GROMACS .gro file of C-alpha atoms in nm:
model
  374
    1ASP     CA    1   1.913   0.656   0.094
    2ALA     CA    2   1.720   0.676  -0.234
    3VAL     CA    3   1.382   0.688  -0.062
    4THR     CA    4   1.486   0.983   0.155
    5GLU     CA    5   1.630   1.167  -0.145
    6GLU     CA    6   1.309   1.118  -0.342
    7ALA     CA    7   1.100   1.234  -0.044
    8VAL     CA    8   1.301   1.557  -0.015
    9GLN     CA    9   1.272   1.623  -0.390
   10LEU     CA   10   0.894   1.577  -0.372
   11LEU     CA   11   0.876   1.804  -0.067
   12GLU     CA   12   1.075   2.075  -0.245
   13ASP     CA   13   0.856   2.049  -0.554
   14LEU     CA   14   0.543   2.076  -0.339
   15ALA     CA   15   0.683   2.374  -0.150
   16ARG     CA   16   0.764   2.554  -0.477
   17ARG     CA   17   0.441   2.490  -0.664
   18GLY     CA   18   0.187   2.416  -0.393
   19ARG     CA   19   0.104   2.772  -0.289
   20SER     CA   20  -0.045   2.855  -0.628
   21GLN     CA   21  -0.272   2.550  -0.584
   22GLY     CA   22  -0.382   2.646  -0.233
   23ILE     CA   23  -0.149   2.396  -0.062
   24HIS     CA   24   0.046   2.536   0.231
   25LEU     CA   25   0.313   2.337   0.415
   26VAL     CA   26   0.395   2.341   0.784
   27LEU     CA   27   0.741   2.198   0.851
   28ALA     CA   28   0.814   2.120   1.216
   29SER     CA   29   1.138   1.988   1.363
   30GLN     CA   30   1.344   2.029   1.675
   31ASP     CA   31   1.619   2.170   1.456
   32VAL     CA   32   1.651   2.207   1.079
   33ALA     CA   33   2.020   2.126   1.119
   34GLY     CA   34   1.917   1.787   1.254
   35ILE     CA   35   1.731   1.690   0.937
   36GLU     CA   36   2.020   1.549   0.737
   37ALA     CA   37   1.826   1.543   0.411
   38LEU     CA   38   1.752   1.918   0.434
   39TRP     CA   39   2.106   2.020   0.525
   40GLY     CA   40   2.259   2.196   0.228
   41ARG     CA   41   1.921   2.262   0.061
   42PRO     CA   42   1.870   2.633   0.126
   43SER     CA   43   1.640   2.656  -0.176
   44LEU     CA   44   1.390   2.434   0.004
   45VAL     CA   45   1.408   2.614   0.338
   46ALA     CA   46   1.375   2.948   0.154
   47GLN     CA   47   1.024   2.850   0.043
   48PHE     CA   48   0.906   2.883   0.405
   49THR     CA   49   0.868   3.257   0.455
   50LEU     CA   50   0.703   3.236   0.797
   51ARG     CA   51   0.954   3.113   1.057
   52ILE     CA   52   0.895   3.037   1.425
   53ALA     CA   53   1.214   2.976   1.622
   54LEU     CA   54   1.211   2.840   1.974
   55PRO     CA   55   1.498   2.917   2.215
   56LYS     CA   56   1.839   2.798   2.087
   57ALA     CA   57   1.699   2.685   1.750
   58ARG     CA   58   1.955   2.685   1.468
   59ARG     CA   59   1.917   2.748   1.094
   60VAL     CA   60   1.551   2.842   1.131
   61LEU     CA   61   1.611   3.216   1.097
   62ALA     CA   62   1.857   3.383   0.859
   63GLU     CA   63   2.229   3.315   0.912
   64SER     CA   64   2.284   3.666   1.055
   65ASN     CA   65   1.977   3.655   1.281
   66HIS     CA   66   2.073   3.530   1.629
   67ALA     CA   67   1.752   3.621   1.808
   68ALA     CA   68   1.680   3.257   1.892
   69ASP     CA   69   2.002   3.243   2.096
   70THR     CA   70   1.884   3.515   2.334
   71VAL     CA   71   1.507   3.468   2.355
   72ALA     CA   72   1.382   3.367   2.700
   73ARG     CA   73   1.227   3.033   2.790
   74PHE     CA   74   0.858   2.987   2.707
   75HIS     CA   75   0.894   3.246   2.431
   76ALA     CA   76   0.957   3.223   2.056
   77VAL     CA   77   1.072   3.441   1.769
   78VAL     CA   78   0.808   3.485   1.497
   79ASN     CA   79   0.942   3.613   1.165
   80ASP     CA   80   0.735   3.647   0.847
   81GLU     CA   81   1.017   3.766   0.619
   82SER     CA   82   1.216   3.447   0.574
   83GLY     CA   83   1.403   3.500   0.899
   84HIS     CA   84   1.557   3.844   0.833
   85THR     CA   85   1.651   4.041   1.143
   86GLY     CA   86   1.419   4.340   1.103
   87ALA     CA   87   1.102   4.129   1.113
   88ASN     CA   88   1.153   3.961   1.452
   89ARG     CA   89   0.861   3.952   1.693
   90ILE     CA   90   0.887   3.793   2.036
   91VAL     CA   91   0.577   3.608   2.153
   92ALA     CA   92   0.490   3.411   2.465
   93ILE     CA   93   0.414   3.042   2.415
   94PRO     CA   94   0.088   2.927   2.576
   95ASN     CA   95   0.104   2.636   2.816
   96ALA     CA   96  -0.017   2.345   2.604
   97GLY     CA   97  -0.009   2.116   2.906
   98HIS     CA   98  -0.285   2.310   3.085
   99ALA     CA   99  -0.572   2.067   3.026
  100GLU     CA  100  -0.839   2.287   3.186
  101ALA     CA  101  -0.770   2.559   2.930
  102TRP     CA  102  -0.695   2.355   2.619
  103GLU     CA  103  -0.959   2.083   2.628
  104PRO     CA  104  -1.259   2.323   2.633
  105LEU     CA  105  -1.096   2.523   2.351
  106GLN     CA  106  -1.044   2.210   2.143
  107GLN     CA  107  -1.406   2.110   2.205
  108ARG     CA  108  -1.537   2.452   2.095
  109LEU     CA  109  -1.325   2.449   1.780
  110TRP     CA  110  -1.449   2.099   1.696
  111GLU     CA  111  -1.812   2.195   1.746
  112ALA     CA  112  -1.765   2.509   1.534
  113ARG     CA  113  -1.645   2.321   1.228
  114PRO     CA  114  -1.861   2.373   0.915
  115PRO     CA  115  -2.102   2.100   0.796
  116GLY     CA  116  -1.937   1.836   0.582
  117ASN     CA  117  -1.593   1.923   0.715
  118GLU     CA  118  -1.365   1.622   0.675
  119PRO     CA  119  -1.109   1.531   0.941
  120PRO     CA  120  -0.747   1.595   0.842
  121ALA     CA  121  -0.557   1.313   0.679
  122LEU     CA  122  -0.307   1.172   0.926
  123PHE     CA  123  -0.038   0.925   0.825
  124ASP     CA  124   0.082   0.706   1.109
  125GLY     CA  125   0.361   0.475   0.999
  126ASP     CA  126   0.277   0.221   1.269
  127HIS     CA  127  -0.094   0.203   1.187
  128VAL     CA  128  -0.220  -0.096   0.987
  129PRO     CA  129  -0.532   0.010   0.794
  130ASP     CA  130  -0.838  -0.211   0.798
  131LEU     CA  131  -0.980  -0.315   0.463
  132THR     CA  132  -1.162  -0.021   0.310
  133THR     CA  133  -1.539  -0.034   0.275
  134ALA     CA  134  -1.523   0.163  -0.052
  135VAL     CA  135  -1.660   0.006  -0.369
  136PRO     CA  136  -1.384  -0.012  -0.632
  137ALA     CA  137  -1.427   0.052  -1.002
  138ALA     CA  138  -1.576  -0.224  -1.214
  139GLU     CA  139  -1.355  -0.535  -1.247
  140THR     CA  140  -1.099  -0.394  -1.006
  141ALA     CA  141  -0.942  -0.532  -0.689
  142LEU     CA  142  -0.775  -0.338  -0.407
  143LEU     CA  143  -0.455  -0.484  -0.261
  144GLY     CA  144  -0.354  -0.235   0.007
  145GLN     CA  145  -0.331   0.133   0.094
  146THR     CA  146  -0.098   0.361  -0.097
  147ILE     CA  147   0.114   0.614   0.090
  148ASP     CA  148  -0.040   0.942  -0.022
  149VAL     CA  149  -0.261   1.217   0.116
  150ALA     CA  150  -0.583   1.057  -0.007
  151ALA     CA  151  -0.491   0.711   0.135
  152ARG     CA  152  -0.619   0.552  -0.185
  153GLY     CA  153  -0.627   0.180  -0.248
  154ALA     CA  154  -0.365   0.017  -0.470
  155GLU     CA  155  -0.573  -0.102  -0.765
  156LEU     CA  156  -0.540  -0.412  -0.978
  157ALA     CA  157  -0.745  -0.401  -1.298
  158LEU     CA  158  -0.903  -0.737  -1.382
  159HIS     CA  159  -1.020  -0.672  -1.736
  160ARG     CA  160  -1.003  -0.931  -2.011
  161ALA     CA  161  -0.646  -0.894  -2.139
  162PRO     CA  162  -0.327  -1.104  -2.150
  163GLY     CA  163  -0.114  -1.098  -1.835
  164ARG     CA  164  -0.377  -0.972  -1.591
  165ASN     CA  165  -0.257  -1.198  -1.309
  166LEU     CA  166  -0.098  -1.107  -0.975
  167ALA     CA  167   0.204  -1.264  -0.806
  168VAL     CA  168   0.250  -1.198  -0.434
  169VAL     CA  169   0.612  -1.283  -0.349
  170GLY     CA  170   0.753  -1.342  -0.001
  171THR     CA  171   0.730  -1.563   0.306
  172ARG     CA  172   0.514  -1.351   0.539
  173THR     CA  173   0.206  -1.572   0.557
  174VAL     CA  174  -0.034  -1.332   0.732
  175GLU     CA  175   0.039  -1.041   0.498
  176ALA     CA  176   0.019  -1.257   0.184
  177ALA     CA  177  -0.316  -1.399   0.299
  178ASP     CA  178  -0.441  -1.046   0.374
  179ILE     CA  179  -0.347  -0.927   0.023
  180LEU     CA  180  -0.528  -1.215  -0.148
  181ALA     CA  181  -0.830  -1.171   0.080
  182ALA     CA  182  -0.845  -0.795   0.018
  183ALA     CA  183  -0.826  -0.846  -0.359
  184ALA     CA  184  -1.101  -1.108  -0.363
  185LEU     CA  185  -1.335  -0.927  -0.122
  186THR     CA  186  -1.313  -0.590  -0.298
  187ALA     CA  187  -1.358  -0.745  -0.644
  188ALA     CA  188  -1.661  -0.939  -0.514
  189ARG     CA  189  -1.803  -0.626  -0.351
  190GLY     CA  190  -1.771  -0.432  -0.676
  191ALA     CA  191  -1.945  -0.708  -0.871
  192HIS     CA  192  -2.222  -0.741  -0.611
  193GLU     CA  193  -2.293  -0.365  -0.612
  194ARG     CA  194  -2.330  -0.372  -0.991
  195GLY     CA  195  -2.543  -0.687  -0.998
  196GLN     CA  196  -2.271  -0.883  -1.177
  197ARG     CA  197  -2.166  -1.244  -1.125
  198ILE     CA  198  -1.822  -1.337  -0.999
  199GLY     CA  199  -1.667  -1.677  -0.934
  200VAL     CA  200  -1.374  -1.751  -0.704
  201ASP     CA  201  -1.162  -2.068  -0.690
  202ILE     CA  202  -0.958  -2.108  -0.370
  203CYS     CA  203  -0.665  -2.345  -0.324
  204CYS     CA  204  -0.466  -2.317   0.000
  205LEU     CA  205  -0.141  -2.515   0.017
  206GLU     CA  206   0.001  -2.344   0.327
  207PRO     CA  207  -0.132  -2.497   0.654
  208ASP     CA  208  -0.076  -2.173   0.846
  209ALA     CA  209  -0.309  -1.989   0.605
  210ALA     CA  210  -0.582  -2.255   0.592
  211ALA     CA  211  -0.805  -2.101   0.860
  212SER     CA  212  -0.784  -1.759   0.693
  213ALA     CA  213  -0.864  -1.910   0.352
  214LEU     CA  214  -1.171  -2.092   0.488
  215ALA     CA  215  -1.293  -1.773   0.655
  216LEU     CA  216  -1.239  -1.589   0.325
  217ALA     CA  217  -1.449  -1.847   0.140
  218ALA     CA  218  -1.738  -1.787   0.381
  219ALA     CA  219  -1.703  -1.408   0.351
  220LEU     CA  220  -1.703  -1.426  -0.030
  221GLU     CA  221  -2.023  -1.630  -0.031
  222THR     CA  222  -2.179  -1.359   0.187
  223GLU     CA  223  -2.079  -1.106  -0.083
  224GLY     CA  224  -2.263  -1.315  -0.342
  225ALA     CA  225  -1.961  -1.481  -0.504
  226GLU     CA  226  -1.972  -1.839  -0.632
  227VAL     CA  227  -1.689  -2.013  -0.444
  228ASP     CA  228  -1.521  -2.344  -0.531
  229TRP     CA  229  -1.262  -2.502  -0.300
  230HIS     CA  230  -0.972  -2.707  -0.439
  231ASP     CA  231  -0.759  -2.933  -0.220
  232ASP     CA  232  -0.455  -2.936  -0.449
  233LEU     CA  233  -0.302  -2.734  -0.730
  234ASP     CA  234  -0.365  -3.001  -0.992
  235SER     CA  235  -0.738  -2.977  -0.917
  236ALA     CA  236  -0.725  -2.596  -0.943
  237CYS     CA  237  -0.558  -2.616  -1.286
  238LYS     CA  238  -0.747  -2.911  -1.431
  239ASP     CA  239  -1.024  -2.826  -1.675
  240TRP     CA  240  -0.979  -2.454  -1.607
  241GLU     CA  241  -1.122  -2.374  -1.951
  242SER     CA  242  -1.457  -2.527  -1.853
  243ARG     CA  243  -1.487  -2.274  -1.569
  244CYS     CA  244  -1.454  -1.980  -1.809
  245ASP     CA  245  -1.804  -1.866  -1.900
  246GLY     CA  246  -1.731  -1.502  -1.982
  247THR     CA  247  -1.790  -1.364  -1.632
  248LEU     CA  248  -1.512  -1.247  -1.401
  249ARG     CA  249  -1.346  -1.539  -1.221
  250LEU     CA  250  -1.057  -1.530  -0.974
  251ASN     CA  251  -0.824  -1.819  -0.899
  252LEU     CA  252  -0.670  -1.765  -0.553
  253VAL     CA  253  -0.375  -1.992  -0.475
  254HIS     CA  254  -0.192  -1.972  -0.142
  255ALA     CA  255   0.171  -2.097  -0.169
  256VAL     CA  256   0.165  -2.194  -0.538
  257ASP     CA  257   0.521  -2.327  -0.517
  258ALA     CA  258   0.423  -2.578  -0.248
  259GLY     CA  259   0.192  -2.747  -0.499
  260SER     CA  260   0.380  -2.691  -0.824
  261ALA     CA  261   0.673  -2.900  -0.697
  262ARG     CA  262   0.439  -3.202  -0.691
  263LEU     CA  263   0.296  -3.152  -1.040
  264ASP     CA  264   0.394  -3.385  -1.320
  265ALA     CA  265   0.488  -3.248  -1.663
  266PRO     CA  266   0.129  -3.227  -1.792
  267GLY     CA  267   0.020  -3.059  -1.467
  268SER     CA  268   0.296  -2.797  -1.497
  269ALA     CA  269   0.193  -2.734  -1.856
  270ARG     CA  270  -0.168  -2.682  -1.746
  271LEU     CA  271  -0.055  -2.432  -1.480
  272ARG     CA  272   0.143  -2.230  -1.736
  273ALA     CA  273  -0.141  -2.246  -1.988
  274MET     CA  274  -0.384  -2.115  -1.726
  275LEU     CA  275  -0.149  -1.826  -1.640
  276ILE     CA  276  -0.087  -1.738  -2.006
  277ASP     CA  277  -0.432  -1.789  -2.159
  278GLY     CA  278  -0.665  -1.753  -1.860
  279PRO     CA  279  -0.683  -1.371  -1.838
  280GLU     CA  280  -0.805  -1.343  -2.199
  281ARG     CA  281  -1.097  -1.563  -2.094
  282HIS     CA  282  -1.154  -1.360  -1.775
  283LEU     CA  283  -0.990  -1.612  -1.540
  284HIS     CA  284  -0.730  -1.425  -1.335
  285THR     CA  285  -0.485  -1.606  -1.109
  286LEU     CA  286  -0.390  -1.424  -0.788
  287GLY     CA  287  -0.111  -1.641  -0.654
  288TRP     CA  288   0.134  -1.630  -0.368
  289TRP     CA  289   0.485  -1.758  -0.435
  290ARG     CA  290   0.739  -1.769  -0.152
  291SER     CA  291   1.039  -1.665  -0.363
  292VAL     CA  292   1.120  -1.517  -0.704
  293PRO     CA  293   1.317  -1.826  -0.821
  294ARG     CA  294   1.015  -2.047  -0.748
  295LEU     CA  295   0.791  -1.811  -0.945
  296ARG     CA  296   1.038  -1.820  -1.233
  297GLU     CA  297   1.049  -2.200  -1.222
  298ASP     CA  298   0.671  -2.221  -1.250
  299LEU     CA  299   0.676  -1.984  -1.548
  300GLY     CA  300   0.925  -2.197  -1.740
  301GLY     CA  301   1.263  -2.195  -1.567
  302PHE     CA  302   1.567  -1.980  -1.642
  303SER     CA  303   1.434  -1.862  -1.979
  304ALA     CA  304   1.085  -1.796  -1.842
  305ARG     CA  305   0.869  -1.520  -1.987
  306PHE     CA  306   0.723  -1.300  -1.715
  307ASP     CA  307   0.459  -1.144  -1.940
  308ALA     CA  308   0.208  -1.392  -1.798
  309VAL     CA  309   0.216  -1.191  -1.473
  310ASP     CA  310   0.157  -0.821  -1.531
  311ALA     CA  311   0.145  -0.728  -1.161
  312TRP     CA  312   0.350  -0.832  -0.859
  313LEU     CA  313   0.362  -0.734  -0.494
  314ALA     CA  314   0.683  -0.813  -0.305
  315LEU     CA  315   0.698  -0.852   0.074
  316ASP     CA  316   1.016  -0.975   0.244
  317VAL     CA  317   1.219  -0.984  -0.077
  318GLN     CA  318   1.538  -0.785  -0.133
  319GLY     CA  319   1.548  -0.540  -0.423
  320PRO     CA  320   1.815  -0.722  -0.631
  321GLU     CA  321   1.608  -1.044  -0.616
  322LEU     CA  322   1.330  -0.861  -0.800
  323ALA     CA  323   1.553  -0.777  -1.098
  324PRO     CA  324   1.381  -1.029  -1.333
  325LEU     CA  325   1.046  -0.863  -1.260
  326SER     CA  326   1.154  -0.499  -1.238
  327PRO     CA  327   1.178  -0.242  -1.518
  328ALA     CA  328   1.490  -0.100  -1.350
  329SER     CA  329   1.823  -0.265  -1.422
  330GLY     CA  330   1.945  -0.456  -1.118
  331GLY     CA  331   1.610  -0.438  -0.942
  332PRO     CA  332   1.441  -0.160  -0.743
  333ALA     CA  333   1.595   0.015  -0.441
  334TRP     CA  334   1.395  -0.183  -0.187
  335TYR     CA  335   1.452  -0.363   0.140
  336PRO     CA  336   1.187  -0.554   0.337
  337ARG     CA  337   0.986  -0.387   0.613
  338VAL     CA  338   0.702  -0.528   0.821
  339ARG     CA  339   0.356  -0.446   0.680
  340ARG     CA  340   0.504  -0.290   0.369
  341GLY     CA  341   0.496  -0.422   0.017
  342LEU     CA  342   0.637  -0.306  -0.315
  343TYR     CA  343   0.371  -0.312  -0.587
  344PHE     CA  344   0.423  -0.286  -0.961
  345ASP     CA  345   0.175  -0.321  -1.247
  346ARG     CA  346   0.351  -0.302  -1.582
  347ALA     CA  347   0.029  -0.184  -1.749
  348ARG     CA  348  -0.012   0.118  -1.519
  349HIS     CA  349   0.307   0.207  -1.331
  350ARG     CA  350   0.630   0.369  -1.438
  351VAL     CA  351   0.807   0.263  -1.118
  352PRO     CA  352   0.702   0.036  -0.829
  353GLN     CA  353   0.510   0.195  -0.539
  354VAL     CA  354   0.507   0.117  -0.169
  355VAL     CA  355   0.176  -0.008  -0.029
  356ILE     CA  356   0.051  -0.107   0.316
  357PRO     CA  357  -0.137  -0.439   0.302
  358TYR     CA  358  -0.484  -0.408   0.451
  359ARG     CA  359  -0.578  -0.600   0.762
  360THR     CA  360  -0.883  -0.807   0.665
  361THR     CA  361  -0.955  -0.969   1.004
  362ALA     CA  362  -1.251  -0.743   1.082
  363LEU     CA  363  -1.439  -0.848   0.765
  364LEU     CA  364  -1.373  -1.222   0.793
  365PRO     CA  365  -1.582  -1.454   1.010
  366ASN     CA  366  -1.421  -1.630   1.304
  367PRO     CA  367  -1.242  -1.942   1.171
  368SER     CA  368  -1.386  -2.144   1.461
  369ALA     CA  369  -1.738  -2.063   1.345
  370VAL     CA  370  -1.654  -2.158   0.986
  371LEU     CA  371  -1.503  -2.488   1.095
  372ASP     CA  372  -1.786  -2.546   1.347
  373LEU     CA  373  -1.536  -2.590   1.630
  374PRO     CA  374  -1.639  -2.583   2.000
   0.00000   0.00000   0.00000
């Protein structure tokens, strides 16, 4: 698919240019022939001059080099000339399952590491990262972890400018609540570290997210934020201008579409006015809509202008459904995956990027304690 093709192109580019930057790749597979994306890309495989072929391995050495077919078990062919026959060396493979030999060696190597040595970056596709403890840049929120070597946070700039709102789109309640919580907590942490004020309005219209929203309110107050709770969307939109005092203020709304359907015409107009004019007055709405059509309806219907929402993060939404929001014709090449989101900020990104929503549970108080339940 398109993602695999892009990954192979990036890998080839890194293999070609990385050595001059001190980056060296180790490519491991049971069989190069089994990696469909690499089949027919000899220019990529040619970048790996050091080859280690286990018994019966194919397409690791040169086409005319059949040493891997005859090497004995528990041995390997080591070749440092791109697999050419004259450079073969046969080596014995140590028994990696011998715990009494390997564990002391691993311990000695660990203890011998230099001071300040950082552990290697390891990407585990099944791992859900906890919310980072890093302090973001000023007036910036973190939404999730990007898929890169540095495991950086996906940033949302909250400066005073038109359109600096966020729309989370999808029906996965836990992930949507985690994204809004991560954004609010990191923005509040950044303001607290710099001695700045921040206000947060919270309106939760999804019963399944209510406990998480209440816990978030308590956590934000611990971070020094001024928190106001709104029971309905009309309350969150009413007199929004009076809450704008020049300091950073976030308006978190869980399941916006659940409340917008109950608004009368003046209430809908106030919601749109807050989305359009609020960011210029430092009031930024971070809202969760459960579908793209419902977001479009709240922005004005079929002829809606999406410039009121610079940034969006899609969860269980198919790529073609995102066409009205995407810079690519027909929508991005995207299909939903658990704990994955597609993030795009028109002010910063050329194309959408995949992010892993943080898990915020560890930084939120127990909902039972917040609600004073037995």
